[in-house]
mmCIF file of C-alpha atoms in Angstrom:
data_model
loop_
_atom_site.group_PDB
_atom_site.id
_atom_site.type_symbol
_atom_site.label_atom_id
_atom_site.label_comp_id
_atom_site.label_asym_id
_atom_site.label_seq_id
_atom_site.Cartn_x
_atom_site.Cartn_y
_atom_site.Cartn_z
ATOM 1 C CA MET A 14 0.000 0.000 0.000
ATOM 2 C CA TRP A 15 0.974 3.592 -0.496
ATOM 3 C CA LEU A 16 0.939 5.774 2.606
ATOM 4 C CA ASP A 17 -1.937 7.864 1.289
ATOM 5 C CA GLN A 18 -4.056 4.692 1.090
ATOM 6 C CA THR A 19 -3.646 4.035 4.832
ATOM 7 C CA ASN A 20 -5.266 7.195 6.257
ATOM 8 C CA LEU A 21 -2.108 7.688 8.307
ATOM 9 C CA LEU A 22 -0.682 11.165 8.758
ATOM 10 C CA TRP A 23 2.404 12.056 6.677
ATOM 11 C CA VAL A 24 5.378 12.971 8.881
ATOM 12 C CA ASN A 25 8.401 14.461 7.146
ATOM 13 C CA PRO A 26 11.270 11.973 7.515
ATOM 14 C CA SER A 27 13.623 14.833 6.636
ATOM 15 C CA PRO A 28 13.302 18.617 6.265
ATOM 16 C CA ASN A 29 13.899 18.118 2.531
ATOM 17 C CA MET A 30 11.380 15.319 2.088
ATOM 18 C CA ARG A 31 8.022 16.929 2.571
ATOM 19 C CA SER A 32 5.711 14.740 0.524
ATOM 20 C CA LEU A 33 5.025 11.190 -0.561
ATOM 21 C CA ASN A 34 5.906 12.226 -4.107
ATOM 22 C CA GLU A 35 9.361 13.401 -3.008
ATOM 23 C CA ALA A 36 9.877 10.196 -0.999
ATOM 24 C CA THR A 37 8.937 8.145 -4.061
ATOM 25 C CA LEU A 38 11.434 9.998 -6.271
ATOM 26 C CA TYR A 39 14.257 10.108 -3.725
ATOM 27 C CA PRO A 40 15.861 6.651 -4.243
ATOM 28 C CA GLY A 41 16.786 7.532 -7.830
ATOM 29 C CA ILE A 42 17.162 11.306 -7.717
ATOM 30 C CA GLY A 43 19.114 11.211 -4.462
ATOM 31 C CA LEU A 44 21.878 9.265 -6.250
ATOM 32 C CA LEU A 45 22.592 12.396 -8.302
ATOM 33 C CA GLU A 46 23.155 14.608 -5.243
ATOM 34 C CA THR A 47 26.928 14.292 -5.084
ATOM 35 C CA THR A 48 27.317 15.311 -8.725
ATOM 36 C CA ASN A 49 27.292 18.817 -10.119
ATOM 37 C CA VAL A 50 23.512 19.058 -10.573
ATOM 38 C CA SER A 51 20.847 20.487 -8.316
ATOM 39 C CA VAL A 52 18.224 18.008 -7.162
ATOM 40 C CA GLY A 53 15.964 20.810 -6.040
ATOM 41 C CA ARG A 54 17.242 21.313 -2.487
ATOM 42 C CA GLY A 55 16.530 24.929 -1.632
ATOM 43 C CA THR A 56 13.268 24.933 -3.602
ATOM 44 C CA ASP A 57 9.707 24.086 -2.613
ATOM 45 C CA THR A 58 10.004 20.721 -4.403
ATOM 46 C CA PRO A 59 13.279 18.973 -3.569
ATOM 47 C CA PHE A 60 13.858 15.698 -5.459
ATOM 48 C CA GLU A 61 11.161 16.663 -7.973
ATOM 49 C CA LEU A 62 13.656 18.813 -9.899
ATOM 50 C CA VAL A 63 17.007 18.180 -11.550
ATOM 51 C CA GLY A 64 18.935 21.002 -13.165
ATOM 52 C CA ALA A 65 22.074 23.068 -13.562
ATOM 53 C CA PRO A 66 23.049 26.333 -15.252
ATOM 54 C CA TRP A 67 24.604 24.311 -18.107
ATOM 55 C CA ILE A 68 21.565 22.064 -18.760
ATOM 56 C CA ASP A 69 19.061 22.804 -21.528
ATOM 57 C CA GLY A 70 15.807 21.801 -19.830
ATOM 58 C CA GLN A 71 13.861 21.493 -23.063
ATOM 59 C CA GLN A 72 16.514 19.230 -24.547
ATOM 60 C CA LEU A 73 16.739 17.050 -21.426
ATOM 61 C CA ALA A 74 12.947 16.743 -21.052
ATOM 62 C CA SER A 75 12.533 15.936 -24.735
ATOM 63 C CA TYR A 76 15.219 13.246 -24.616
ATOM 64 C CA LEU A 77 13.861 11.629 -21.444
ATOM 65 C CA ASN A 78 10.262 11.698 -22.697
ATOM 66 C CA SER A 79 11.403 10.035 -25.927
ATOM 67 C CA GLN A 80 12.673 7.100 -23.843
ATOM 68 C CA ARG A 81 9.068 6.341 -22.790
ATOM 69 C CA ILE A 82 10.026 5.549 -19.199
ATOM 70 C CA SER A 83 7.158 3.829 -17.400
ATOM 71 C CA GLY A 84 5.091 5.920 -15.022
ATOM 72 C CA VAL A 85 6.814 9.270 -15.482
ATOM 73 C CA ARG A 86 6.954 12.406 -17.639
ATOM 74 C CA PHE A 87 9.441 15.259 -17.673
ATOM 75 C CA VAL A 88 8.632 18.950 -17.994
ATOM 76 C CA PRO A 89 11.301 21.580 -18.733
ATOM 77 C CA VAL A 90 11.645 24.157 -15.945
ATOM 78 C CA ARG A 91 13.836 26.959 -14.665
ATOM 79 C CA PHE A 92 14.478 27.323 -10.939
ATOM 80 C CA THR A 93 16.849 29.064 -8.541
ATOM 81 C CA PRO A 94 17.798 27.093 -5.411
ATOM 82 C CA SER A 95 18.091 29.151 -2.221
ATOM 83 C CA THR A 96 20.517 26.614 -0.683
ATOM 84 C CA SER A 97 22.776 23.732 -1.665
ATOM 85 C CA VAL A 98 24.195 23.193 -5.163
ATOM 86 C CA PHE A 99 23.922 26.308 -7.377
ATOM 87 C CA LYS A 100 22.569 28.410 -4.493
ATOM 88 C CA GLY A 101 21.270 31.682 -5.973
ATOM 89 C CA GLU A 102 21.997 30.602 -9.573
ATOM 90 C CA GLU A 103 19.278 30.090 -12.134
ATOM 91 C CA CYS A 104 19.162 26.489 -13.299
ATOM 92 C CA SER A 105 17.472 24.953 -16.291
ATOM 93 C CA GLY A 106 16.316 21.391 -15.988
ATOM 94 C CA ILE A 107 13.364 19.119 -15.503
ATOM 95 C CA ASN A 108 10.405 18.698 -13.208
ATOM 96 C CA ILE A 109 9.729 14.987 -12.743
ATOM 97 C CA ILE A 110 6.034 14.119 -12.804
ATOM 98 C CA ILE A 111 4.995 10.642 -11.678
ATOM 99 C CA THR A 112 2.035 9.606 -13.832
ATOM 100 C CA ASP A 113 1.599 6.021 -12.634
ATOM 101 C CA ARG A 114 3.279 5.290 -9.338
ATOM 102 C CA ASP A 115 2.558 1.564 -9.537
ATOM 103 C CA ARG A 116 4.604 1.301 -12.745
ATOM 104 C CA PHE A 117 7.223 3.894 -11.737
ATOM 105 C CA ARG A 118 10.650 2.523 -10.757
ATOM 106 C CA PRO A 119 12.572 5.240 -8.887
ATOM 107 C CA VAL A 120 16.099 3.842 -9.190
ATOM 108 C CA THR A 121 15.665 2.984 -12.872
ATOM 109 C CA ASN A 122 14.350 6.521 -13.383
ATOM 110 C CA GLY A 123 17.415 7.972 -11.661
ATOM 111 C CA VAL A 124 19.719 5.868 -13.833
ATOM 112 C CA GLU A 125 17.779 7.000 -16.933
ATOM 113 C CA ILE A 126 18.486 10.606 -15.953
ATOM 114 C CA ALA A 127 22.167 9.778 -15.367
ATOM 115 C CA VAL A 128 22.375 8.136 -18.807
ATOM 116 C CA ALA A 129 20.782 11.250 -20.336
ATOM 117 C CA LEU A 130 23.199 13.582 -18.530
ATOM 118 C CA ARG A 131 26.147 11.503 -19.740
ATOM 119 C CA LYS A 132 24.855 11.430 -23.317
ATOM 120 C CA LEU A 133 23.777 15.081 -23.608
ATOM 121 C CA TYR A 134 26.289 16.838 -21.324
ATOM 122 C CA ARG A 135 29.378 14.640 -21.431
ATOM 123 C CA SER A 136 31.836 17.495 -20.904
ATOM 124 C CA GLN A 137 29.804 19.326 -18.228
ATOM 125 C CA TRP A 138 28.409 16.553 -16.022
ATOM 126 C CA LYS A 139 30.972 15.194 -13.558
ATOM 127 C CA VAL A 140 30.071 11.529 -13.958
ATOM 128 C CA ASP A 141 32.770 10.225 -11.598
ATOM 129 C CA SER A 142 31.038 11.967 -8.673
ATOM 130 C CA TYR A 143 28.038 9.689 -9.264
ATOM 131 C CA LEU A 144 29.998 6.785 -7.776
ATOM 132 C CA ARG A 145 29.932 8.261 -4.259
ATOM 133 C CA LEU A 146 26.274 7.296 -3.697
ATOM 134 C CA LEU A 147 25.914 4.707 -6.459
ATOM 135 C CA VAL A 148 28.765 2.668 -4.909
ATOM 136 C CA ASN A 149 28.949 0.327 -7.901
ATOM 137 C CA THR A 150 32.031 0.680 -10.096
ATOM 138 C CA ASP A 151 30.694 -1.759 -12.699
ATOM 139 C CA ALA A 152 27.517 0.334 -13.092
ATOM 140 C CA LEU A 153 29.596 3.514 -13.379
ATOM 141 C CA GLU A 154 31.767 1.950 -16.088
ATOM 142 C CA ARG A 155 28.644 0.812 -17.956
ATOM 143 C CA LEU A 156 27.274 4.355 -17.728
ATOM 144 C CA LYS A 157 30.528 5.818 -19.009
ATOM 145 C CA ARG A 158 30.639 3.496 -22.006
ATOM 146 C CA GLY A 159 27.066 4.352 -22.968
ATOM 147 C CA ASP A 160 25.024 1.338 -21.853
ATOM 148 C CA SER A 161 21.283 1.885 -21.558
ATOM 149 C CA ALA A 162 19.671 2.352 -18.149
ATOM 150 C CA VAL A 163 17.753 -0.896 -18.641
ATOM 151 C CA ASP A 164 21.016 -2.787 -19.257
ATOM 152 C CA ILE A 165 22.705 -1.159 -16.260
ATOM 153 C CA VAL A 166 19.836 -2.053 -13.929
ATOM 154 C CA ARG A 167 19.573 -5.550 -15.422
ATOM 155 C CA SER A 168 23.284 -6.102 -14.664
ATOM 156 C CA TRP A 169 22.419 -5.976 -10.951
ATOM 157 C CA GLY A 170 20.126 -9.037 -11.229
ATOM 158 C CA ASN A 171 22.351 -11.748 -9.740
ATOM 159 C CA SER A 172 23.575 -9.585 -6.862
ATOM 160 C CA LEU A 173 20.050 -8.422 -6.134
ATOM 161 C CA GLU A 174 18.782 -11.999 -5.976
ATOM 162 C CA GLU A 175 21.596 -12.930 -3.564
ATOM 163 C CA PHE A 176 20.663 -9.940 -1.395
ATOM 164 C CA ARG A 177 16.975 -10.908 -1.397
ATOM 165 C CA LYS A 178 17.851 -14.411 -0.198
ATOM 166 C CA ALA A 179 20.080 -13.063 2.594
ATOM 167 C CA ARG A 180 17.448 -10.484 3.546
ATOM 168 C CA ALA A 181 14.683 -13.105 3.730
ATOM 169 C CA ARG A 182 16.344 -14.634 6.788
ATOM 170 C CA ALA A 183 16.040 -11.329 8.640
ATOM 171 C CA LEU A 184 12.459 -10.414 7.734
ATOM 172 C CA ILE A 185 9.912 -10.870 10.487
ATOM 173 C CA TYR A 186 6.783 -9.914 8.481
#
């Protein structure tokens, strides 16, 4: 179930995570935080935005929408963060709109954005900084050589299955 289907009260788990939408986006968008893009911190919608002064928001939105990523659309925007990366600088980028949260895959979406940044802004986007939160050198190398997001995520299959088996022993519900 989604939290809004439970009739429970939303409580911000963080000052920068003020909605269920932001919490849904965070696992993928948060991976971009240590790179040279704004993820919307210092705006009213953190984790719903990705941008930088060197990004062309229309180009990025058009490219991502052409990928037909399940459960999401991208709208070009301009924003100026009041804190964090690019504080006080106007950024161009995307607003991420979840259209079908049951089909939306947050980490795959984040990797799709990383693939787009690498493809469209190879000289501006500091791809090596992505490793700090991604913590997967094989995935970073795949990204650098131009693999698709689907192939990158698929490459995690065996390790993910091993993790699920190990995790099953610890689950109590």
